[in-house]
mmCIF file of C-alpha atoms in Angstrom:
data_model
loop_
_atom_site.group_PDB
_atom_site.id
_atom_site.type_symbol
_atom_site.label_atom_id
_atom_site.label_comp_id
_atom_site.label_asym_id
_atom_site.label_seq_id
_atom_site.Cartn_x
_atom_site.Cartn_y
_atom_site.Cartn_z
ATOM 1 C CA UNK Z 24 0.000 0.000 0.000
ATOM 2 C CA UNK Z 25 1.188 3.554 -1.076
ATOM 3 C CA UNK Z 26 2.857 6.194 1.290
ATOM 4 C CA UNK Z 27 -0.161 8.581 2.646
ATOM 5 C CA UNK Z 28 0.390 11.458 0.999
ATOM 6 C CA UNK Z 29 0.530 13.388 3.947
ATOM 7 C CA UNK Z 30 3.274 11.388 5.966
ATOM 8 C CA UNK Z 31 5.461 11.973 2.867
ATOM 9 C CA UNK Z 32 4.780 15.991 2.892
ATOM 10 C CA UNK Z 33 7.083 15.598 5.908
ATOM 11 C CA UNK Z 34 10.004 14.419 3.816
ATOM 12 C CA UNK Z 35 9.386 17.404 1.364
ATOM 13 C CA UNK Z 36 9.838 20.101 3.359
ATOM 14 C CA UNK Z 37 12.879 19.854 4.341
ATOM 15 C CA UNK Z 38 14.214 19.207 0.346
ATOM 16 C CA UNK Z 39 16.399 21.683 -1.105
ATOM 17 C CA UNK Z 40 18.450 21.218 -4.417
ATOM 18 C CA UNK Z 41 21.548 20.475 -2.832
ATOM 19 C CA UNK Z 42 20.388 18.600 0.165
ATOM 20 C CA UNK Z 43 17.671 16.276 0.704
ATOM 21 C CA UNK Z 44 16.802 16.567 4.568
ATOM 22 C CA UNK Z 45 14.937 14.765 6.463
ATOM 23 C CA UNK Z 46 11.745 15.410 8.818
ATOM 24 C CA UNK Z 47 11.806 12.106 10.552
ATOM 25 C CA UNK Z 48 13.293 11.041 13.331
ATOM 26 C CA UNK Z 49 15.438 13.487 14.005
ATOM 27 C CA UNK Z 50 16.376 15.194 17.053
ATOM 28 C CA UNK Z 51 15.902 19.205 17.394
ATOM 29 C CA UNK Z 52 19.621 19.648 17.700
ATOM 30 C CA UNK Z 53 20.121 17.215 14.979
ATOM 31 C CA UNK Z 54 17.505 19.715 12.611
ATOM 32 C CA UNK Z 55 19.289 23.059 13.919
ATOM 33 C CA UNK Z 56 22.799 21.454 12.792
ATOM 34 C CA UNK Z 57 21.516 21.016 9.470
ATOM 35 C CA UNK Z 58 20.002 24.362 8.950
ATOM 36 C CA UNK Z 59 23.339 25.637 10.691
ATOM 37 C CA UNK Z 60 24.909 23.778 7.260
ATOM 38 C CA UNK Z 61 22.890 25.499 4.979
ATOM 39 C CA UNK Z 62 24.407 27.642 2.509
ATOM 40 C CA UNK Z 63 21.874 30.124 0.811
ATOM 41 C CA UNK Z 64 23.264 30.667 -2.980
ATOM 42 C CA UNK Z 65 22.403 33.525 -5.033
ATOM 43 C CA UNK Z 66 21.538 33.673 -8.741
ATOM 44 C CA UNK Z 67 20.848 36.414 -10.908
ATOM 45 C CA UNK Z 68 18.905 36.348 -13.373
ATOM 46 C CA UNK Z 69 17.860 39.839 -15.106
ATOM 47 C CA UNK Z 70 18.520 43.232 -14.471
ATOM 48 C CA UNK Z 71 17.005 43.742 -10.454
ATOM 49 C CA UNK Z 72 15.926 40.042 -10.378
ATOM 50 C CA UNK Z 73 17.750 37.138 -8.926
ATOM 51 C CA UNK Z 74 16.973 33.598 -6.972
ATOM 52 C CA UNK Z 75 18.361 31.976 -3.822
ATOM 53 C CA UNK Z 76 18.811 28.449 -3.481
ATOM 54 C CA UNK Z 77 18.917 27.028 -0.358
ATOM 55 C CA UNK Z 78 16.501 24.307 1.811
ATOM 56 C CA UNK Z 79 12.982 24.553 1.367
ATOM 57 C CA UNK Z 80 11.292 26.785 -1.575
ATOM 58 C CA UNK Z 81 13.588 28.670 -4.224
ATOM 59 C CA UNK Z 82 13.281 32.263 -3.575
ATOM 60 C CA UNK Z 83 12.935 34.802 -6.076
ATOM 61 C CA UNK Z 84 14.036 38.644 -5.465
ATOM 62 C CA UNK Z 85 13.253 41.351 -6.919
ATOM 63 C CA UNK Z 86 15.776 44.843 -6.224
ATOM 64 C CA UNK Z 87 16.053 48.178 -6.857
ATOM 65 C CA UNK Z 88 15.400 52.201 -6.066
ATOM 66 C CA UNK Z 89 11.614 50.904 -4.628
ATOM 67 C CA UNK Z 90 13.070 48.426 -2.188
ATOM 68 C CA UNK Z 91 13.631 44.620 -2.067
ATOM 69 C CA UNK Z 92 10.829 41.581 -2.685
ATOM 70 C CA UNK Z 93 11.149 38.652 -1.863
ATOM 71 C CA UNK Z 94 8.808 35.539 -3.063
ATOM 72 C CA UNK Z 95 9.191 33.139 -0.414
ATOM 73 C CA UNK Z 96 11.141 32.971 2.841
ATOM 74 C CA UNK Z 97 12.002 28.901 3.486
ATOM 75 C CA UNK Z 98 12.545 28.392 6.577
ATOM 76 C CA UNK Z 99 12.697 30.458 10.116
ATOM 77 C CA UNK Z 100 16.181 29.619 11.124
ATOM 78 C CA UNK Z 101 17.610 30.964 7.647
ATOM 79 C CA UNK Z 102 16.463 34.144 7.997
ATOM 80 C CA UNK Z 103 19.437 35.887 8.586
ATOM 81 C CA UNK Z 104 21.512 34.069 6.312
ATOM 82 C CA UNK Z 105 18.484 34.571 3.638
ATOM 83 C CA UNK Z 106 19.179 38.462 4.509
ATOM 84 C CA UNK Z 107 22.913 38.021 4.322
ATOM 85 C CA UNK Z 108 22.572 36.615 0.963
ATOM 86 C CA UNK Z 109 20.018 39.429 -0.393
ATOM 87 C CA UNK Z 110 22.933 42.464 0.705
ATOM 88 C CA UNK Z 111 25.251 40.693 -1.223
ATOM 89 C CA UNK Z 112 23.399 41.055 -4.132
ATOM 90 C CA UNK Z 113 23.662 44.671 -3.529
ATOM 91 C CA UNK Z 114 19.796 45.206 -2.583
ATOM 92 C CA UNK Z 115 18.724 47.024 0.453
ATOM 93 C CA UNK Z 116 16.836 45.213 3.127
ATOM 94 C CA UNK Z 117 13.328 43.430 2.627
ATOM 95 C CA UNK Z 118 10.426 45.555 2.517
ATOM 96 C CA UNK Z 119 8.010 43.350 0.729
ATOM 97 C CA UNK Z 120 7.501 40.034 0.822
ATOM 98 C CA UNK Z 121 4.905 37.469 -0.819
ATOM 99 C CA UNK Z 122 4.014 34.000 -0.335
ATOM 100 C CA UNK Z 123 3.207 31.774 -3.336
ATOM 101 C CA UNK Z 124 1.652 29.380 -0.766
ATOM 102 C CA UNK Z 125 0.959 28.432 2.983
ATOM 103 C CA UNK Z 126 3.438 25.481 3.270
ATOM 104 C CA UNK Z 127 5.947 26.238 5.767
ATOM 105 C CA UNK Z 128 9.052 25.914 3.750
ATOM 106 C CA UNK Z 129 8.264 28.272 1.905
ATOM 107 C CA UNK Z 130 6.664 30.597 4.666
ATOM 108 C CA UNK Z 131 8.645 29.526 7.635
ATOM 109 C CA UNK Z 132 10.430 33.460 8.094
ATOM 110 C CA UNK Z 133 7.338 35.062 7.698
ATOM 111 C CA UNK Z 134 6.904 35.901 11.414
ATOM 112 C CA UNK Z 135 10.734 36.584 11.844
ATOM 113 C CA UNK Z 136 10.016 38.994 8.465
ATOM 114 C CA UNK Z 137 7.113 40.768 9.839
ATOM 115 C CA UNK Z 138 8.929 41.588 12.884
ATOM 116 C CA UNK Z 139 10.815 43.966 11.393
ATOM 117 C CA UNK Z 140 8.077 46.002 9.441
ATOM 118 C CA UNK Z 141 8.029 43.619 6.291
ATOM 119 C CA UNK Z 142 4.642 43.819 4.312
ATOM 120 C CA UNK Z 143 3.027 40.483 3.372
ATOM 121 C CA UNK Z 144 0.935 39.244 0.570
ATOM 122 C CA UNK Z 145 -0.343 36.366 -0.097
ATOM 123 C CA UNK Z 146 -3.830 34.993 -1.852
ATOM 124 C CA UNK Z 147 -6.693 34.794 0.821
ATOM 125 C CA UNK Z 148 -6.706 31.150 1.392
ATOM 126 C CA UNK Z 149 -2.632 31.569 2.407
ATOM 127 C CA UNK Z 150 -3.695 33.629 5.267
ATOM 128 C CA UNK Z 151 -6.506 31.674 6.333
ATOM 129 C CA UNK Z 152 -4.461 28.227 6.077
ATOM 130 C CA UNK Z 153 -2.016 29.914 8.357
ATOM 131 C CA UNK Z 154 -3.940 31.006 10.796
ATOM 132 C CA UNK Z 155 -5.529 27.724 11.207
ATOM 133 C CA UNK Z 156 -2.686 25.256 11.252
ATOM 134 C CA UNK Z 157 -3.345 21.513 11.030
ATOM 135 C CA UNK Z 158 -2.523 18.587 12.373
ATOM 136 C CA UNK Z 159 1.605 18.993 12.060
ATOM 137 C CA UNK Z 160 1.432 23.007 11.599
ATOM 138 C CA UNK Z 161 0.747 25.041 14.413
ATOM 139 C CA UNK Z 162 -1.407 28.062 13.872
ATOM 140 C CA UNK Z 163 1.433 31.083 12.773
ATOM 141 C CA UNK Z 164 1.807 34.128 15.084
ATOM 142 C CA UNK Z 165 0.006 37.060 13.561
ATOM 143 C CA UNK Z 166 3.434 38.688 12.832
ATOM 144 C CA UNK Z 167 3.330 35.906 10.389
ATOM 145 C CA UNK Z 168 0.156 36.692 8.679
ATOM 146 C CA UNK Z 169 -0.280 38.357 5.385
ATOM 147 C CA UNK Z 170 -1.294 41.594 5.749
ATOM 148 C CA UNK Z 171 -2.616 42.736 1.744
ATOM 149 C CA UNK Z 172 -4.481 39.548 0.245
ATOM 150 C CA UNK Z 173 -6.294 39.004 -2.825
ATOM 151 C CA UNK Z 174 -8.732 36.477 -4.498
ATOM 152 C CA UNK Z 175 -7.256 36.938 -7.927
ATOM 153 C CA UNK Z 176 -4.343 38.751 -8.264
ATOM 154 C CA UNK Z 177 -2.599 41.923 -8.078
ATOM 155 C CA UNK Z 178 0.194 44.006 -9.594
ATOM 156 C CA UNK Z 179 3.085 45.936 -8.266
ATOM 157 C CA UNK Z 180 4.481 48.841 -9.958
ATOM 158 C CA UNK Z 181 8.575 48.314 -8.661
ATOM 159 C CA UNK Z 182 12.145 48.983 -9.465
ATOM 160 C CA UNK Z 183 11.259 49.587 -13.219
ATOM 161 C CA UNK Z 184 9.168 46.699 -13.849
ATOM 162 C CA UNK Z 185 5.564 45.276 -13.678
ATOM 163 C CA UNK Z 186 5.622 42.495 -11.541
ATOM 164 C CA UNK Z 187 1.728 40.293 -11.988
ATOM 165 C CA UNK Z 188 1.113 38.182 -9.151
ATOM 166 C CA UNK Z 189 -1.948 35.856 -10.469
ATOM 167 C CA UNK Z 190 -3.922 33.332 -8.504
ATOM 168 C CA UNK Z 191 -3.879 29.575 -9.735
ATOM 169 C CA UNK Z 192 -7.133 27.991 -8.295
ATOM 170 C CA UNK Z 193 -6.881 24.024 -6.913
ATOM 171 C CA UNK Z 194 -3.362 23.349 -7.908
ATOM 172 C CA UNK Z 195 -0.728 22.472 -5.532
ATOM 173 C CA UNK Z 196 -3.130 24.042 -2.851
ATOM 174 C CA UNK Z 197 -6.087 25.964 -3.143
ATOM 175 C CA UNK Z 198 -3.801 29.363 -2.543
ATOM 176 C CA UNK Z 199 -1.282 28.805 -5.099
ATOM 177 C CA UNK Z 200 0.141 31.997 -7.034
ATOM 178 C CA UNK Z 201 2.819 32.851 -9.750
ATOM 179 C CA UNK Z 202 4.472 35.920 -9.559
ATOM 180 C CA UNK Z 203 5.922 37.228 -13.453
ATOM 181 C CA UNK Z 204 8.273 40.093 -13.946
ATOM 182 C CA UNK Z 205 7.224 41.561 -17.223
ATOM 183 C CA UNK Z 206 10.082 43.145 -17.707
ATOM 184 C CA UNK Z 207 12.713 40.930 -16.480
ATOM 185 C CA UNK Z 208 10.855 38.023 -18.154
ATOM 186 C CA UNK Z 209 11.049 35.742 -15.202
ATOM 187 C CA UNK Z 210 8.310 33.885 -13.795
ATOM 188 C CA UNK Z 211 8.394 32.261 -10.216
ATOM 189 C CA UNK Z 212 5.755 29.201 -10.073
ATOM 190 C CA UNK Z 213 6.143 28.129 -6.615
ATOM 191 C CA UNK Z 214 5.212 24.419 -6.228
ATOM 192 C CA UNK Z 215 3.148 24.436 -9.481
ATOM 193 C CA UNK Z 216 6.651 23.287 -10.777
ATOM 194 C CA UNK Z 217 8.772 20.495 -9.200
ATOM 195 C CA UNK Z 218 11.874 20.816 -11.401
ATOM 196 C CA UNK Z 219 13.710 17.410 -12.315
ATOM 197 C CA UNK Z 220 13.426 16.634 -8.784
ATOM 198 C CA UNK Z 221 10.562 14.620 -7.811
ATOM 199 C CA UNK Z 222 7.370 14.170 -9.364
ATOM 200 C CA UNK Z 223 4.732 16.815 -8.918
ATOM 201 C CA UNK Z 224 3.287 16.940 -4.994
ATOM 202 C CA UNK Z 225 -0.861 17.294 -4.924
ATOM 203 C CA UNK Z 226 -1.306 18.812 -1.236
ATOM 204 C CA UNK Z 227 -5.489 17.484 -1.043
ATOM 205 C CA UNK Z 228 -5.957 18.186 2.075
ATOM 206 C CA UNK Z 229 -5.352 21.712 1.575
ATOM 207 C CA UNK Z 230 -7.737 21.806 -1.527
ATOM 208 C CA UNK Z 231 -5.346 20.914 -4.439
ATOM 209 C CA UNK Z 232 -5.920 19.164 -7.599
ATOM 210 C CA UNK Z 233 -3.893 17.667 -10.252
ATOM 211 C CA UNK Z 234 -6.054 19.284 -13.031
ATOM 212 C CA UNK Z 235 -5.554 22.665 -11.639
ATOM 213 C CA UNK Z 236 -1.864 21.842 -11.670
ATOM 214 C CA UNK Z 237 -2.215 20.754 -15.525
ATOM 215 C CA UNK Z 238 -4.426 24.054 -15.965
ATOM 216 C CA UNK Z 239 -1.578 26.256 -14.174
ATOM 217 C CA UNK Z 240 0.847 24.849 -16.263
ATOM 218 C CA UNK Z 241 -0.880 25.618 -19.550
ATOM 219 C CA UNK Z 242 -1.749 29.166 -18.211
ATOM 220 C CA UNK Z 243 1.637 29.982 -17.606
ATOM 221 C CA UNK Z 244 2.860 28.303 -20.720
ATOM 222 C CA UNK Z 245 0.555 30.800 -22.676
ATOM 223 C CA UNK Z 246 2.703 33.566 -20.463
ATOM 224 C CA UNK Z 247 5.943 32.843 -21.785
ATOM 225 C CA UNK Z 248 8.189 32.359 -24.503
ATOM 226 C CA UNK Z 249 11.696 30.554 -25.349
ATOM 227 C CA UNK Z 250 13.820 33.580 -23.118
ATOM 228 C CA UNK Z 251 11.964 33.250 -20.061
ATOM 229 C CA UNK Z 252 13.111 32.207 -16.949
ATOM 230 C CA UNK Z 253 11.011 30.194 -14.904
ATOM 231 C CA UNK Z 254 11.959 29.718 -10.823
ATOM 232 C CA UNK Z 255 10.439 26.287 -10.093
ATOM 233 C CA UNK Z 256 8.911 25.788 -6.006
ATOM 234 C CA UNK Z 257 11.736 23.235 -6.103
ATOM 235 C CA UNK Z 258 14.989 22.050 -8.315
ATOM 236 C CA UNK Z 259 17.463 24.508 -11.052
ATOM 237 C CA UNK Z 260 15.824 27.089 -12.696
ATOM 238 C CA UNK Z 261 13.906 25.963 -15.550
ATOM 239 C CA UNK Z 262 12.874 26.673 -19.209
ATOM 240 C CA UNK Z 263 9.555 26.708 -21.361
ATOM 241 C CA UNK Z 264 10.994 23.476 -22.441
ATOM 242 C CA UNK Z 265 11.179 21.913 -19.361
ATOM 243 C CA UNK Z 266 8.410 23.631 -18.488
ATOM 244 C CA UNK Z 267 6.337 21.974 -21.572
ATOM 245 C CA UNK Z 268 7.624 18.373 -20.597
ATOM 246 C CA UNK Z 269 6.219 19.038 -17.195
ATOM 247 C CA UNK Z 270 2.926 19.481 -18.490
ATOM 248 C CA UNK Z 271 2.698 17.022 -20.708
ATOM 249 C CA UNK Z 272 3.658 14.382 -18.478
ATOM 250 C CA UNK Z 273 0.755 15.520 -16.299
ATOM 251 C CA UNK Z 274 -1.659 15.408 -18.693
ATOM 252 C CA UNK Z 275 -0.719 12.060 -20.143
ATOM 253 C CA UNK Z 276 -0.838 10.845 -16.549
ATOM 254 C CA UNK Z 277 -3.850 12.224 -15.818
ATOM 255 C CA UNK Z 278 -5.366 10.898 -19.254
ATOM 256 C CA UNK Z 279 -4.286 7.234 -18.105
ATOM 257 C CA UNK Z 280 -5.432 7.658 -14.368
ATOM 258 C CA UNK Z 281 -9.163 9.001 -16.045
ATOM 259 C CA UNK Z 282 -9.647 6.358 -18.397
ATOM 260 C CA UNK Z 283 -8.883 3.586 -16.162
ATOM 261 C CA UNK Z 284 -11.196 4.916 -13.594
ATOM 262 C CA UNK Z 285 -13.959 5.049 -16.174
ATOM 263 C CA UNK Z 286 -12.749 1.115 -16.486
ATOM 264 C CA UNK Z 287 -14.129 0.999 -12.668
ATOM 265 C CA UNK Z 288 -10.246 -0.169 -11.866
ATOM 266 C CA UNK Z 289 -9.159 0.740 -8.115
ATOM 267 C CA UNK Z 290 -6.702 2.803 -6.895
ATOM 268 C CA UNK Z 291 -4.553 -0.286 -6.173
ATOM 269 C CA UNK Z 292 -5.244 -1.070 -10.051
ATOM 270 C CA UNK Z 293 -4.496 1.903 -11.870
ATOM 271 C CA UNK Z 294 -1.119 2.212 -9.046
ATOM 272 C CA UNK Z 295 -0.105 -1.373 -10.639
ATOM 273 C CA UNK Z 296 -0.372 0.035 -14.293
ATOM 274 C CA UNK Z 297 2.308 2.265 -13.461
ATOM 275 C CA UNK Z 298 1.191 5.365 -15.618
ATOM 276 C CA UNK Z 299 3.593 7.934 -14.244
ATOM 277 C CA UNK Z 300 6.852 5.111 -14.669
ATOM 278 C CA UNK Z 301 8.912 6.885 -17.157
ATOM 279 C CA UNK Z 302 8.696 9.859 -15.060
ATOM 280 C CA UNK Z 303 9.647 8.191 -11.597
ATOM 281 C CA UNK Z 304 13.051 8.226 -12.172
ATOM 282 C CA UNK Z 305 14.601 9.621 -9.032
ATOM 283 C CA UNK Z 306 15.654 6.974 -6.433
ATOM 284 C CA UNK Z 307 15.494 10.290 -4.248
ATOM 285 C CA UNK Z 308 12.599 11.830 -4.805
ATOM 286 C CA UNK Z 309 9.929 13.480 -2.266
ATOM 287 C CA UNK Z 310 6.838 12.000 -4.243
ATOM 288 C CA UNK Z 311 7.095 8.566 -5.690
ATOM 289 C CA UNK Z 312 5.266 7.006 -8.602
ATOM 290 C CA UNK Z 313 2.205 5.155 -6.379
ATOM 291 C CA UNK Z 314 1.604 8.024 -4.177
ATOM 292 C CA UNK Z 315 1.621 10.544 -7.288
ATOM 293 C CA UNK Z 316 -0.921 8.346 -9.109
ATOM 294 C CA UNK Z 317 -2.978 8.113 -5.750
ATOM 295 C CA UNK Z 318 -3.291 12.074 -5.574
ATOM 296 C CA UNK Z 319 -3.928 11.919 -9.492
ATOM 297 C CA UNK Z 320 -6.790 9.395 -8.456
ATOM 298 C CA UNK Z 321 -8.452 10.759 -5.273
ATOM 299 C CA UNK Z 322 -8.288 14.721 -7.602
ATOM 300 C CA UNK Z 323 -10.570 12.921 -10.251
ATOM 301 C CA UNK Z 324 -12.609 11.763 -8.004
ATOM 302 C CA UNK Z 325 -13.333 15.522 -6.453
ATOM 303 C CA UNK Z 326 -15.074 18.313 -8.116
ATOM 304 C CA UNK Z 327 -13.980 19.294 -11.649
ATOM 305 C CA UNK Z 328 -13.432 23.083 -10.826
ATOM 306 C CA UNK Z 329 -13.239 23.636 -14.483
ATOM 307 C CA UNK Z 330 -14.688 27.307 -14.176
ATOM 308 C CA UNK Z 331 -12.764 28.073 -11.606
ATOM 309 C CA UNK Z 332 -9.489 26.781 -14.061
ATOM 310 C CA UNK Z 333 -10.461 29.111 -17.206
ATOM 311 C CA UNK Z 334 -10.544 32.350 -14.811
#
């Protein structure tokens, strides 16, 4: 029997390109060792734009005359060395920060972030996720709490560029958002995109879908063209290539997982077809094969959401 998915969220938030940590069984001095071991790495990308690698959720940064963004804050005890890394790209201190989704590696400095005067945005279901908690989250301190939310979207007029932040509905989560520089022509997808690192993680329990991920992935597709940069949630920065592959390996996926449920085969069924094999290639990856194909099952059997997809 497949991995729940939620016992193997644990082992994703703690992934990071270079290291793959992990959430089990591990001892609070063991944990603070390895975020001591961290090294945040900085990568520009355009004019004012750059990304940080480090553990949890890439970051993307946006810097200039108007002050600094940031798009995603990983986790609490790298805050400082996330700050350390954004001076030495020559950009000021953080004055604006927004959160592509509730999950806590890629929202763990929020509170340490608001402290010190930071404004937050996030969609409306980030801030009510966070406030609630579940059952391995603990409900965030309101320092930690966007301040400026949105249903769909919003733009920000900054350091010489337009910078869209648009609201993906029953994706990863039910909060998701990409944030594009129009100028810059980058695009940060959060964990819409799992880049050559694991296949795709469906949080359900926080209202995602895999055909809202398929949907997002067309949407932003449409966005961009052969020059763009795309900052993946997780894994190297990414092209519309890779970004194309992505998609079409969830829709063939999802295709496969559809028609064999409208065969009336079980979960265990379609799981022993193996429809996502060519694509479970990573001994090391944070989503397997079996428990992919379970959250492609258990999304088909939920509401469509297809208005909410063409919005």
């Amino acid at each position: 029997m497949s991995k729940p998915i939620s016992r193997t969220f644990a082992a994703l938030l703690l992934a990071t390109s270079s290291l793959a940590l992990s959430a089990c069984s591990e001892s609070n001095a063991q944990e603070a060792d390895r975020f001591a071991a961290v090294e945040i790495k900085a990568e520009p990308l355009a004019d004012g734009v750059a990304v940080l690698f480090g553990a949890g959720g890439n970051i993307g940064v946006s810097y200039g005359p108007d002050g600094t963004v940031l798009i995603d804050d990983q986790f609490a005890p790298l805050t400082d060395k996330i700050k350390a890394a954004v001076k030495g790209l020559g950009a000021g201190p953080v004055k604006y920060l927004i959160n592509t989704h509730w999950h806590w590696d890629h929202t763990g400095g929020n509170e340490n972030l608001g402290q010190t005067g930071v404004l937050i945005m996030a969609q409306d279901h980030v801030r009510d996720r966070l406030i609630k908690g579940n059952d391995t989250v603990p409900p965030a301190a309101p320092e930690a709490l966007p301040v400026i939310t949105y249903h769909d979207g919003l733009k920000l007029h900054l350091n010489g560029d337009e910078i869209h932040v648009q609201h993906m509905k029953h994706a990863h989560t039910d909060g998701d958002s990409i944030v594009f520089w129009k100028k810059a022509n980058v695009v940060h997808m959060g964990d819409l995109f799992f880049n050559k690192v694991t296949l795709p993680f469906i949080d359900l329990s926080s209202g995602g879908n895999a055909r809202g991920i398929l949907a997002a992935a067309d949407k932003v597709l449409a966005m961009v063209d052969d020059n763009t940069k795309i900052i993946p949630g997780h894994g190297p920065m990414a092209t519309k290539a890779d970004l194309t592959a992505y998609r079409d390996m969830m829709k063939t996926v999802i295709a496969a997982v559809e028609q064999a449920q409208g065969e009336g085969k079980s979960l265990q069924e379609v799981q022993a077809m193996k429809p996502a094999a060519q694509w479970d290639v990573n001994p090391d990856a944070f989503i397997k094969g079996d428990a992919f194909v379970e959250a492609v099952y258990k999304s088909l059997e939920k509401p469509d959401h297809a208005e909410d997809h063409k919005h």
